[in-house]
mmCIF file of C-alpha atoms and ligand atoms in Angstrom:
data_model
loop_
_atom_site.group_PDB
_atom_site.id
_atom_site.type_symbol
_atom_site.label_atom_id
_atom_site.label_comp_id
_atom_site.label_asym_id
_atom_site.label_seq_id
_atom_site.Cartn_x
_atom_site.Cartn_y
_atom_site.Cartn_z
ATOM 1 C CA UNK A 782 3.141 3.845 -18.556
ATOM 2 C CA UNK A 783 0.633 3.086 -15.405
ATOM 3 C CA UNK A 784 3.031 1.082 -13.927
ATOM 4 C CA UNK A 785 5.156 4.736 -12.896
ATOM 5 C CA UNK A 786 2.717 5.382 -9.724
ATOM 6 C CA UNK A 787 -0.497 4.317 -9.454
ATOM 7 C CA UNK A 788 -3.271 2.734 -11.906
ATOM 8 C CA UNK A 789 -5.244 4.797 -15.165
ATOM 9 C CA UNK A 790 -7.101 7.884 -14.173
ATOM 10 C CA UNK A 791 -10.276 7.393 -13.651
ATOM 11 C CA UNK A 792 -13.212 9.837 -15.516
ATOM 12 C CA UNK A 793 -16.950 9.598 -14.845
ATOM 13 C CA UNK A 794 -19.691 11.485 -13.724
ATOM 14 C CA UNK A 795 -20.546 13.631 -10.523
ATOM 15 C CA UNK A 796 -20.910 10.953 -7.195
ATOM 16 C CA UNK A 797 -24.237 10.048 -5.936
ATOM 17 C CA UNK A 798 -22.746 9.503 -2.258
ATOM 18 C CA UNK A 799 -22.974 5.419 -2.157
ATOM 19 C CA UNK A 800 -23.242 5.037 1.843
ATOM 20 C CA UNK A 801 -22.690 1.864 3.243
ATOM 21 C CA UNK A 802 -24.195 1.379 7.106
ATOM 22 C CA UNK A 803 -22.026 -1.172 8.367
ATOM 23 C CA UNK A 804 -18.554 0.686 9.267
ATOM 24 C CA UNK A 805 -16.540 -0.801 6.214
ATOM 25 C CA UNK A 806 -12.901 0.592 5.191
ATOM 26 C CA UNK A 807 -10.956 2.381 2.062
ATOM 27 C CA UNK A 808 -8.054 -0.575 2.625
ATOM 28 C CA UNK A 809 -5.932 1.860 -0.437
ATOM 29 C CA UNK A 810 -5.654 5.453 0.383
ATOM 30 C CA UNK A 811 -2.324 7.361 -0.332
ATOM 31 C CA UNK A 812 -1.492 10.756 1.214
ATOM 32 C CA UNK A 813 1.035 13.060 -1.077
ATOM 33 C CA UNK A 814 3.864 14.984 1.042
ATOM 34 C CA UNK A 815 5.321 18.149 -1.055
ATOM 35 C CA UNK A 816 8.531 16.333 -0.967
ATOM 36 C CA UNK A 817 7.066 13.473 -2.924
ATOM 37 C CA UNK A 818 5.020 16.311 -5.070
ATOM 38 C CA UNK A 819 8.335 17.306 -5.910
ATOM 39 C CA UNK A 820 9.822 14.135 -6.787
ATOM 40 C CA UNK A 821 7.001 13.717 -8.911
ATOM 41 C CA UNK A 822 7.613 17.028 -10.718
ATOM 42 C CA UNK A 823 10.946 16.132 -11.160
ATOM 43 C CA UNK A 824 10.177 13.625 -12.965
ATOM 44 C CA UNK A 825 7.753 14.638 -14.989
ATOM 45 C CA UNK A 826 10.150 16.528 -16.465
ATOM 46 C CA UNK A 827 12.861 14.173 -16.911
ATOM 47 C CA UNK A 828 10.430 11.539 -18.317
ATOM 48 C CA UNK A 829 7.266 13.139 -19.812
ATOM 49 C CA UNK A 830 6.063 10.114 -21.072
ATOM 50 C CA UNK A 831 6.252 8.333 -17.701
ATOM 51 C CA UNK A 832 3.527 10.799 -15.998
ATOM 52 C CA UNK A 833 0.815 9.730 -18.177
ATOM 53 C CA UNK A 834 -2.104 11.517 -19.852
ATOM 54 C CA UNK A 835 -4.272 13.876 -17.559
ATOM 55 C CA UNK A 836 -2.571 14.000 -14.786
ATOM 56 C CA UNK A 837 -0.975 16.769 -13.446
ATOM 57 C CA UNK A 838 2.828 17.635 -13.434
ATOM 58 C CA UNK A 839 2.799 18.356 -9.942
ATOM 59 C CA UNK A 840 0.267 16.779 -7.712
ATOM 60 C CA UNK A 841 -0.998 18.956 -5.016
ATOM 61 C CA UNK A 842 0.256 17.906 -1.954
ATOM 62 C CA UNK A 843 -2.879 15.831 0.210
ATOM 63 C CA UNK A 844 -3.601 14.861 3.597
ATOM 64 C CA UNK A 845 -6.031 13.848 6.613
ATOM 65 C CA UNK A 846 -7.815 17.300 5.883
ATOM 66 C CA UNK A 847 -8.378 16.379 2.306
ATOM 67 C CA UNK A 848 -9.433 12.900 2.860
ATOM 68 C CA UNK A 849 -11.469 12.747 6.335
ATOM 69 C CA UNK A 850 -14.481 14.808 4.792
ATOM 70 C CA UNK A 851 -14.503 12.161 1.819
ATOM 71 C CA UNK A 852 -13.942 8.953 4.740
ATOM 72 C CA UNK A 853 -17.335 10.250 5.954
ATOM 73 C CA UNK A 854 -19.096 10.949 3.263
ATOM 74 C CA UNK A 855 -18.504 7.495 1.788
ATOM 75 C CA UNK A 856 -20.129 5.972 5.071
ATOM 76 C CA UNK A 857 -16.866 4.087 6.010
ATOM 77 C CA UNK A 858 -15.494 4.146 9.075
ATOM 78 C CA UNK A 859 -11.590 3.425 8.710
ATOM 79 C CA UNK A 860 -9.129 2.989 6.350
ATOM 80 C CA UNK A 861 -5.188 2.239 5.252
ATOM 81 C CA UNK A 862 -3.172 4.857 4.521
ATOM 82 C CA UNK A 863 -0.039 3.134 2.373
ATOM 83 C CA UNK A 864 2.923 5.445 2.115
ATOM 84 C CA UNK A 865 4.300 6.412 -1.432
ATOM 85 C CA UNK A 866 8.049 6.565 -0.312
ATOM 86 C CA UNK A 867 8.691 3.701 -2.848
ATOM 87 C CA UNK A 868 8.509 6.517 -5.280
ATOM 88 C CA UNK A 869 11.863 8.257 -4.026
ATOM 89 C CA UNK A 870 13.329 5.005 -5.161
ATOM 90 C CA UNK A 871 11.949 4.928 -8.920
ATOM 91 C CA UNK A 872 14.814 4.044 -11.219
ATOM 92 C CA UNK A 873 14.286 7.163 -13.073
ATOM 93 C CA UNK A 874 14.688 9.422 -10.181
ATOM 94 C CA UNK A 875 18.361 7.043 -9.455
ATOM 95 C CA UNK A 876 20.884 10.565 -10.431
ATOM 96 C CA UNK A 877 18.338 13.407 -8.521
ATOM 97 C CA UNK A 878 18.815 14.207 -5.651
ATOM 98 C CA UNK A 879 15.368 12.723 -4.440
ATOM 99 C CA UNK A 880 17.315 9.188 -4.680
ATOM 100 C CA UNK A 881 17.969 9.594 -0.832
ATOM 101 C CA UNK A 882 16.980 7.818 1.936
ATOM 102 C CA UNK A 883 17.028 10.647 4.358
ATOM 103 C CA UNK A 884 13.635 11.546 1.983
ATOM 104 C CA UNK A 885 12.171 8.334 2.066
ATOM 105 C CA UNK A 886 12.071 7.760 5.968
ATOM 106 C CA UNK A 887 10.626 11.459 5.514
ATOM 107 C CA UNK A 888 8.019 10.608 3.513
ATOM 108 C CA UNK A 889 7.002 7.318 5.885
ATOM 109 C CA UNK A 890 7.297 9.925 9.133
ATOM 110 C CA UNK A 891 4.403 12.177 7.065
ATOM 111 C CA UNK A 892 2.269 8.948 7.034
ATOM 112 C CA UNK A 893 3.060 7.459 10.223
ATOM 113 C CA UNK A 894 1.812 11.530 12.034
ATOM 114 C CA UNK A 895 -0.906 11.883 9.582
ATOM 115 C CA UNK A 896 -2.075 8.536 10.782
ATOM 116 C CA UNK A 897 -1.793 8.952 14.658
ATOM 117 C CA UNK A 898 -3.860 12.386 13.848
ATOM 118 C CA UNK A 899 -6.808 9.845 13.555
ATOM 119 C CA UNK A 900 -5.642 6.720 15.821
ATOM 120 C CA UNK A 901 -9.525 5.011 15.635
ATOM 121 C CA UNK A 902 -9.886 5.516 12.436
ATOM 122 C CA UNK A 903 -6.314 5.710 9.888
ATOM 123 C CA UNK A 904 -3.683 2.880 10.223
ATOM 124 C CA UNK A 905 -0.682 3.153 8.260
ATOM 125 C CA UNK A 906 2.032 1.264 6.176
ATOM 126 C CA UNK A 907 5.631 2.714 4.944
ATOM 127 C CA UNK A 908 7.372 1.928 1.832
ATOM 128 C CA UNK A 909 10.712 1.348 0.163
ATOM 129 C CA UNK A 910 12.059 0.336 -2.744
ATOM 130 C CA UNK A 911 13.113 -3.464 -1.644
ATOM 131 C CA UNK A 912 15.716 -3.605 -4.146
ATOM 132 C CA UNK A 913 17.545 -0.302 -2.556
ATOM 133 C CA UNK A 914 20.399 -0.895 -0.381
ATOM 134 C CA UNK A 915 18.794 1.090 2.287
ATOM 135 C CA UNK A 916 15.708 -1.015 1.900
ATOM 136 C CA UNK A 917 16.422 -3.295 4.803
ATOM 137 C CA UNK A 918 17.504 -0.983 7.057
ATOM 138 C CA UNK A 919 14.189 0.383 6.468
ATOM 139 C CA UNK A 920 11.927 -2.125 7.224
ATOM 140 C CA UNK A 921 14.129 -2.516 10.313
ATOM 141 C CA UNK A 922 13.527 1.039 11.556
ATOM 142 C CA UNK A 923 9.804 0.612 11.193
ATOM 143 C CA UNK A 924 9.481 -2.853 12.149
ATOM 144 C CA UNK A 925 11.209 -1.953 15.841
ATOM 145 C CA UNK A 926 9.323 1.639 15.586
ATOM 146 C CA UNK A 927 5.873 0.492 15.948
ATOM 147 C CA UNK A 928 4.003 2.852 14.970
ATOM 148 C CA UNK A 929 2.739 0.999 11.555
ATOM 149 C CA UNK A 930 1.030 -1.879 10.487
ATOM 150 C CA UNK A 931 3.533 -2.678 7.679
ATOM 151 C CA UNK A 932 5.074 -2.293 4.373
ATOM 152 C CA UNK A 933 3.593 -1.324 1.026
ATOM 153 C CA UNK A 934 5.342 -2.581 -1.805
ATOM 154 C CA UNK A 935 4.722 -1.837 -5.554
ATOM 155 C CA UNK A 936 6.953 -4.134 -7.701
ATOM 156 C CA UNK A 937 6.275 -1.989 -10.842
ATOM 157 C CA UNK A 938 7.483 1.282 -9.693
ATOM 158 C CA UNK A 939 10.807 -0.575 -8.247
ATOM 159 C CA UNK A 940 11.472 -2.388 -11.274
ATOM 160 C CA UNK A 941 11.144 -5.704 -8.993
ATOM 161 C CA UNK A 942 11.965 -8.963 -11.746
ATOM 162 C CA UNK A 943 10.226 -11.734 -10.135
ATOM 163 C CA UNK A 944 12.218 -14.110 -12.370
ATOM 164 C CA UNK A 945 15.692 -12.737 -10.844
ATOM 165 C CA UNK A 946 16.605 -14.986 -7.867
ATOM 166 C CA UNK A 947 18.627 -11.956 -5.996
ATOM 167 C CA UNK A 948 15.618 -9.871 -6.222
ATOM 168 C CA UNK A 949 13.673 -13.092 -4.777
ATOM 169 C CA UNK A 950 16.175 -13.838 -2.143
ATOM 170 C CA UNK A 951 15.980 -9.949 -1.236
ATOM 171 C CA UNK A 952 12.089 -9.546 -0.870
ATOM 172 C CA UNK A 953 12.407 -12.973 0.939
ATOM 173 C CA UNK A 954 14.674 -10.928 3.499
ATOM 174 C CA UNK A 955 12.549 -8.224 4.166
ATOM 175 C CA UNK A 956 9.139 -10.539 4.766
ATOM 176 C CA UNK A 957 11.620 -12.422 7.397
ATOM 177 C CA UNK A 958 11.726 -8.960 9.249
ATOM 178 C CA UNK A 959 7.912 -8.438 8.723
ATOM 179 C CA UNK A 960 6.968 -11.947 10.150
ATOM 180 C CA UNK A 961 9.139 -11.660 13.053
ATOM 181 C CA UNK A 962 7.324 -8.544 14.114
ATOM 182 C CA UNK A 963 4.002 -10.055 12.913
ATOM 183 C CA UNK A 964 3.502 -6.992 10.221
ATOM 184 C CA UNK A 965 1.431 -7.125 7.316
ATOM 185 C CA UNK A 966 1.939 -6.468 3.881
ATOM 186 C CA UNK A 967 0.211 -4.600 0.816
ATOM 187 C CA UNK A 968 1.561 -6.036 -2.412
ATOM 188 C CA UNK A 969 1.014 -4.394 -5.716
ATOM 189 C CA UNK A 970 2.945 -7.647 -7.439
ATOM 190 C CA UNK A 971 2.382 -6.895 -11.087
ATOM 191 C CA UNK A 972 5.861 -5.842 -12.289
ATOM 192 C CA UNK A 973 7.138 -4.469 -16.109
ATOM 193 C CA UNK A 974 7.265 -7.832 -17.200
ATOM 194 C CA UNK A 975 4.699 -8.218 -20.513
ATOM 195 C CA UNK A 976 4.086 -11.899 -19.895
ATOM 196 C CA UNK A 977 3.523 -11.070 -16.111
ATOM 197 C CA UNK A 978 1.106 -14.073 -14.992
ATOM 198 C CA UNK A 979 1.164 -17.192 -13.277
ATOM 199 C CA UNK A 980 4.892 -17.744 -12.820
ATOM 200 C CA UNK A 981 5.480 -14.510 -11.539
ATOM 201 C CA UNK A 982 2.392 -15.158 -8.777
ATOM 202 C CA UNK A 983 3.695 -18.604 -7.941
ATOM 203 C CA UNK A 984 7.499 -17.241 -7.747
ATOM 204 C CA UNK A 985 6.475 -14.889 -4.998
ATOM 205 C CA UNK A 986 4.214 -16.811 -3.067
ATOM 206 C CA UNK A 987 6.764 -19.855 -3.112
ATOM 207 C CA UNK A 988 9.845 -17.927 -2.372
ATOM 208 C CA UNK A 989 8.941 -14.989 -0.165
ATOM 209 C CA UNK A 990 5.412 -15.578 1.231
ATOM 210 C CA UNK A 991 5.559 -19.190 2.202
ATOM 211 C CA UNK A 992 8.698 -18.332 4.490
ATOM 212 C CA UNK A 993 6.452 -15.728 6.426
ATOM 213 C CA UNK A 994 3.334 -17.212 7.402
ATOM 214 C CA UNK A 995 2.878 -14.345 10.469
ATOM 215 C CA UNK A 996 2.639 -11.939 7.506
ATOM 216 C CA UNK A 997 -0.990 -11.264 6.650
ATOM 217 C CA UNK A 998 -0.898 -10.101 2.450
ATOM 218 C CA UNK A 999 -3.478 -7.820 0.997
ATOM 219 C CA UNK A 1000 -3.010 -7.846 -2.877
ATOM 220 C CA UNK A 1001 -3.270 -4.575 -4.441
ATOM 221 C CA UNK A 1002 -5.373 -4.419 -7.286
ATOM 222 C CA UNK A 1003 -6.655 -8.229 -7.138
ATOM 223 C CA UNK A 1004 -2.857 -8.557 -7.676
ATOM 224 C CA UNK A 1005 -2.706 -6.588 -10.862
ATOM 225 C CA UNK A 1006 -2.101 -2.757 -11.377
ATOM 226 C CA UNK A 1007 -5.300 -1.011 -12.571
ATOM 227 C CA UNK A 1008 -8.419 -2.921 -14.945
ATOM 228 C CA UNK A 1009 -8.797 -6.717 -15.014
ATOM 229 C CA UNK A 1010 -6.995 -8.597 -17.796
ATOM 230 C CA UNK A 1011 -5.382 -11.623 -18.829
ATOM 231 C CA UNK A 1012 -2.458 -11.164 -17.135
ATOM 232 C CA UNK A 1013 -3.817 -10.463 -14.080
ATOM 233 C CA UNK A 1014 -6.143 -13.205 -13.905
ATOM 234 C CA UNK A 1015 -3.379 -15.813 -14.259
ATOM 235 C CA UNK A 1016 -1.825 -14.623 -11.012
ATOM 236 C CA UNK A 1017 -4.995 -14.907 -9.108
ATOM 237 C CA UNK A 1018 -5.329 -18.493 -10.646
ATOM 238 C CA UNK A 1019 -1.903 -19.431 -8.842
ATOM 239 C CA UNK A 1020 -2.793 -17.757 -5.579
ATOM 240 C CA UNK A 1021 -5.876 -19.808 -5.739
ATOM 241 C CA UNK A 1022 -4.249 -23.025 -6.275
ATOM 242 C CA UNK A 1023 -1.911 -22.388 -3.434
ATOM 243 C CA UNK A 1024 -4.487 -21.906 -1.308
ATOM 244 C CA UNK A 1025 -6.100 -25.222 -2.635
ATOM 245 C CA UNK A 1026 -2.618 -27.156 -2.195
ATOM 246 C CA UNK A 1027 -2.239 -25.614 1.300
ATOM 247 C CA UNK A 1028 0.883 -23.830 0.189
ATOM 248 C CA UNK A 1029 -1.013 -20.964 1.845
ATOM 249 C CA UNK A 1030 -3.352 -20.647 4.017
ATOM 250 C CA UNK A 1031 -6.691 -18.677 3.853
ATOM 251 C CA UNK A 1032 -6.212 -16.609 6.921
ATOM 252 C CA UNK A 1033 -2.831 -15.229 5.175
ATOM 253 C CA UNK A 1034 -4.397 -13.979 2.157
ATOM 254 C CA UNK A 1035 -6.283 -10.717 1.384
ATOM 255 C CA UNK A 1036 -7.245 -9.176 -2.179
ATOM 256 C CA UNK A 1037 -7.993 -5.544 -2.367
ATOM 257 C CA UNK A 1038 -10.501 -4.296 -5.193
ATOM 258 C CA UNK A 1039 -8.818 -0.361 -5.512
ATOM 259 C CA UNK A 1040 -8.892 0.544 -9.377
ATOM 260 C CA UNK A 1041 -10.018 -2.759 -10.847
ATOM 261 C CA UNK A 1042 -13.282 -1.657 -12.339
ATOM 262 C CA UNK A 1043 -12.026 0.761 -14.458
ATOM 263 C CA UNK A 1044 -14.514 2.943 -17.173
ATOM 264 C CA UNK A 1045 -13.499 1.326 -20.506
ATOM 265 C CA UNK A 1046 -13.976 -2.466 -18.518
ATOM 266 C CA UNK A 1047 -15.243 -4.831 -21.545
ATOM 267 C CA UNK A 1048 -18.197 -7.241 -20.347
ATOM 268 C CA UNK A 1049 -15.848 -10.390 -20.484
ATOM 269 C CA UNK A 1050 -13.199 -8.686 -18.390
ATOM 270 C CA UNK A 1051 -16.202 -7.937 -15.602
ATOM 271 C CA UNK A 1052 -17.966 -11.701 -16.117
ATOM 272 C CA UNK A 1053 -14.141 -12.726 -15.492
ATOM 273 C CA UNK A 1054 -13.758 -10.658 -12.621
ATOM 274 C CA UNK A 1055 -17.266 -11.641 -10.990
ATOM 275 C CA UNK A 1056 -16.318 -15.618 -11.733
ATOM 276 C CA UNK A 1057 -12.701 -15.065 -9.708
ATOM 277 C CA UNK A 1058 -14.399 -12.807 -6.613
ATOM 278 C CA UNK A 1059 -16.850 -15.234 -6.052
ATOM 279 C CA UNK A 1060 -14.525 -18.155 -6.276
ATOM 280 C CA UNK A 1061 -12.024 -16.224 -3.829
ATOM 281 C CA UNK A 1062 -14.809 -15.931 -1.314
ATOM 282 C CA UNK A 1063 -16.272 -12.436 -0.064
ATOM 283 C CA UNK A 1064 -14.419 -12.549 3.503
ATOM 284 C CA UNK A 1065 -11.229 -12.344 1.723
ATOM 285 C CA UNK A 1066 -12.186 -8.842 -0.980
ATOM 286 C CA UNK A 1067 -11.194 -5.476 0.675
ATOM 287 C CA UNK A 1068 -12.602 -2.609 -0.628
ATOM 288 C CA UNK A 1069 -10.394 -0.044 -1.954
ATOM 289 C CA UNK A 1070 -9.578 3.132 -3.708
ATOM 290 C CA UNK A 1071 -6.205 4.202 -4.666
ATOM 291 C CA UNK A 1072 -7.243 7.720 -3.696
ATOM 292 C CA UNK A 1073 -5.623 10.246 -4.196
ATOM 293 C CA UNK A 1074 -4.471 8.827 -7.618
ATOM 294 C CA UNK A 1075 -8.023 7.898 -8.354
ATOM 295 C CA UNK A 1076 -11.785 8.301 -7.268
ATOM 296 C CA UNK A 1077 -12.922 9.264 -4.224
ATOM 297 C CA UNK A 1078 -14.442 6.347 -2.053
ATOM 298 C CA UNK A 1079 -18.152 7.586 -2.448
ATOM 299 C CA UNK A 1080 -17.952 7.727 -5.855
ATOM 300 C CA UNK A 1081 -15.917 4.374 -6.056
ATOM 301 C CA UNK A 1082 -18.469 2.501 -4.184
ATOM 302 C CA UNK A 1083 -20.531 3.559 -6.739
ATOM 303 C CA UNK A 1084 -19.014 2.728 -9.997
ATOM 304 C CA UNK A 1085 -18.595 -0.671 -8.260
ATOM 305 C CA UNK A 1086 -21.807 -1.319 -7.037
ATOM 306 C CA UNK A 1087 -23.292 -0.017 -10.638
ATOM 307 C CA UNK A 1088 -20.882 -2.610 -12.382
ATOM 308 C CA UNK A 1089 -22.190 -5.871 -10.944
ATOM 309 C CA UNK A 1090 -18.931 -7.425 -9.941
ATOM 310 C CA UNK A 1091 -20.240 -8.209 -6.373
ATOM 311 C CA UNK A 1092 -24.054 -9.497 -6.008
ATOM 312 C CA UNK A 1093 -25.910 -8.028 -3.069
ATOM 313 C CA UNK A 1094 -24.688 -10.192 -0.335
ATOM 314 C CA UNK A 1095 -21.271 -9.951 -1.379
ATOM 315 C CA UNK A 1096 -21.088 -5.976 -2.112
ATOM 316 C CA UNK A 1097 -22.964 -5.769 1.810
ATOM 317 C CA UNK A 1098 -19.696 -7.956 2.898
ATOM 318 C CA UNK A 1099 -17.349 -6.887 1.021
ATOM 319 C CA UNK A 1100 -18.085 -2.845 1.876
ATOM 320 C CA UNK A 1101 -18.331 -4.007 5.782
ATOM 321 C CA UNK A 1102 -15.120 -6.221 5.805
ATOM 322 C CA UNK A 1103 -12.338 -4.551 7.614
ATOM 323 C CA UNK A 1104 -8.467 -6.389 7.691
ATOM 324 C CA UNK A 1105 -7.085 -7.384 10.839
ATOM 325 C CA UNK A 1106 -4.833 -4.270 11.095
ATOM 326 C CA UNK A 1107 -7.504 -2.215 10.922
ATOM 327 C CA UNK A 1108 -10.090 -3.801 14.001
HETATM 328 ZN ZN1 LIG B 2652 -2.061 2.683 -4.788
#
């Protein structure tokens, strides 16, 4: 069950160091507190199932000291570091005690220090589960405290129904806080819904993001959770025909590329991938890696650049390209 934390784990061979001269950014970097190693622990154990294959029961803990050596040796020069403290709110954690907010403004402190460690070069985003009743109060705290660029959302891990008009009218509420204080947002929108798709896409773009047009949106995982299917594909079709129908507008709309190639890719899932980047346009692709779940960004860039999604214009854009936030 990918959907629990992050995308598949990735497998392949040793990095040839893919360096990229122009500056660029990892736009999808998480850092791993021990409290949230714990929570993950903990739930490993409650849930086996829900940890998935290969990975390990408890994560070692990770941090600027881990990822600054692999920043550099990637070529890039900046990148987003998007708090995990969503996780404390995971429905299967609801009876531990790591169900507490008191944990998850914890876990967005961790980011917001481990980011002003690096003030050129980190930015950083917290988290919450939006559907938790402390969720608000959340975003408020950050929003006034200033010391972020905004809030990472995963609608998967938070059980998020995009068909549910409370959970609508909620998420609408917290992107009213972000867009008064001109904060972005990182979206990982695919939820637990099987027929996620076009509705879902078109449900939250029409409900939450057209009633926050100060809030810049980078969509994790080209607005899927890991791979390139079906699925996914559908809900870039109705971002794209918002943008065509003005029900959003370009400037608004970012799609991040962390974990889409992944090794067992088919060659219609690529050509369909490669039609959809080109058709969003190059200036709107971040590059990204969902480190620490996944690969490292040197060895990302290369998988990508080896799998043709981007041709050589592009992939020089695409690796240069840095969000708003981050310049
Ligand atoms: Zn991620």
């Amino acid at each position: 069950m990918l959907f629990v934390l992050f995308a598949p784990l990735l497998l392949t061979d040793e990095p040839t160091g893919g360096k990229v001269p122009h500056g660029g950014a990892d736009h999808h970097v998480h850092f791993r507190s021990d409290s949230s190693s714990d929570a993950w622990a903990a739930l490993c154990e409650a849930m086996p199932g829900a940890c998935g294959e290969g990975l390990p029961s408890r994560p070692a803990p990770t941090s600027v000291d881990d990822f600054m050596p692999l920043l550099d040796e990637a070529g890039l020069e900046k990148a987003s570091v998007l708090s995990i403290a969503y996780f404390f709110g995971f429905p299967g954690l609801a009876d531990t005690r790591f169900n507490d907010p008191a944990l998850v403004r914890q876990e967005n402190r961790f980011v917001s220090r481990q980011v002003a460690l690096y003030p050129d070069r980190l930015v950083g985003f917290f988290s919450v589960n939006p559907l938790a009743d402390y969720a608000l109060d959340e975003v408020r705290y950050w929003a006034e405290e200033g010391s972020l660029a905004g809030l990472k959302l995963h609608m998967a891990n938070s059980d998020v129904d995009l068909a549910n008009p409370e959970h609508l009218e909620q998420l609408a509420a917290i992107f009213q806080v972000l867009d008064a204080h001109h904060l972005a947002a990182v979206v990982h929108l695919r939820n637990r819904n099987p027929e996620f798709g076009y509705q879902d896409a078109t449900a939250f773009i029409d409900k939450v993001l057209a009633g926050a047009p100060n809030v810049s949106v980078q969509m994790a995982h080209m607005a899927g959770w890991g791979g390139y299917d079906e699925n996914t594909d559908q809900a870039v079709q109705a971002f794209l025909d918002a943008l065509a129908d003005g029900r959003l507008q370009r400037a608004q709309v970012y799609f991040d590329l962390a974990a889409v190639v992944l090794p067992n890719a088919t060659e219609e899932q690529i050509a369909a991938l490669k039609g959809r980047l080109g058709e969003i346009g190059a200036d709107r692709l971040l590059f990204g890696t969902d480190w620490d779940a996944l690969q490292s960004p040197a060895e990302t860039l290369d998988t990508y650049q080896a799998s043709g999604i981007l041709d050589q214009d592009a992939w020089e854009q695409v690796t240069a390209n840095q969000a708003p936030w981050l310049r």
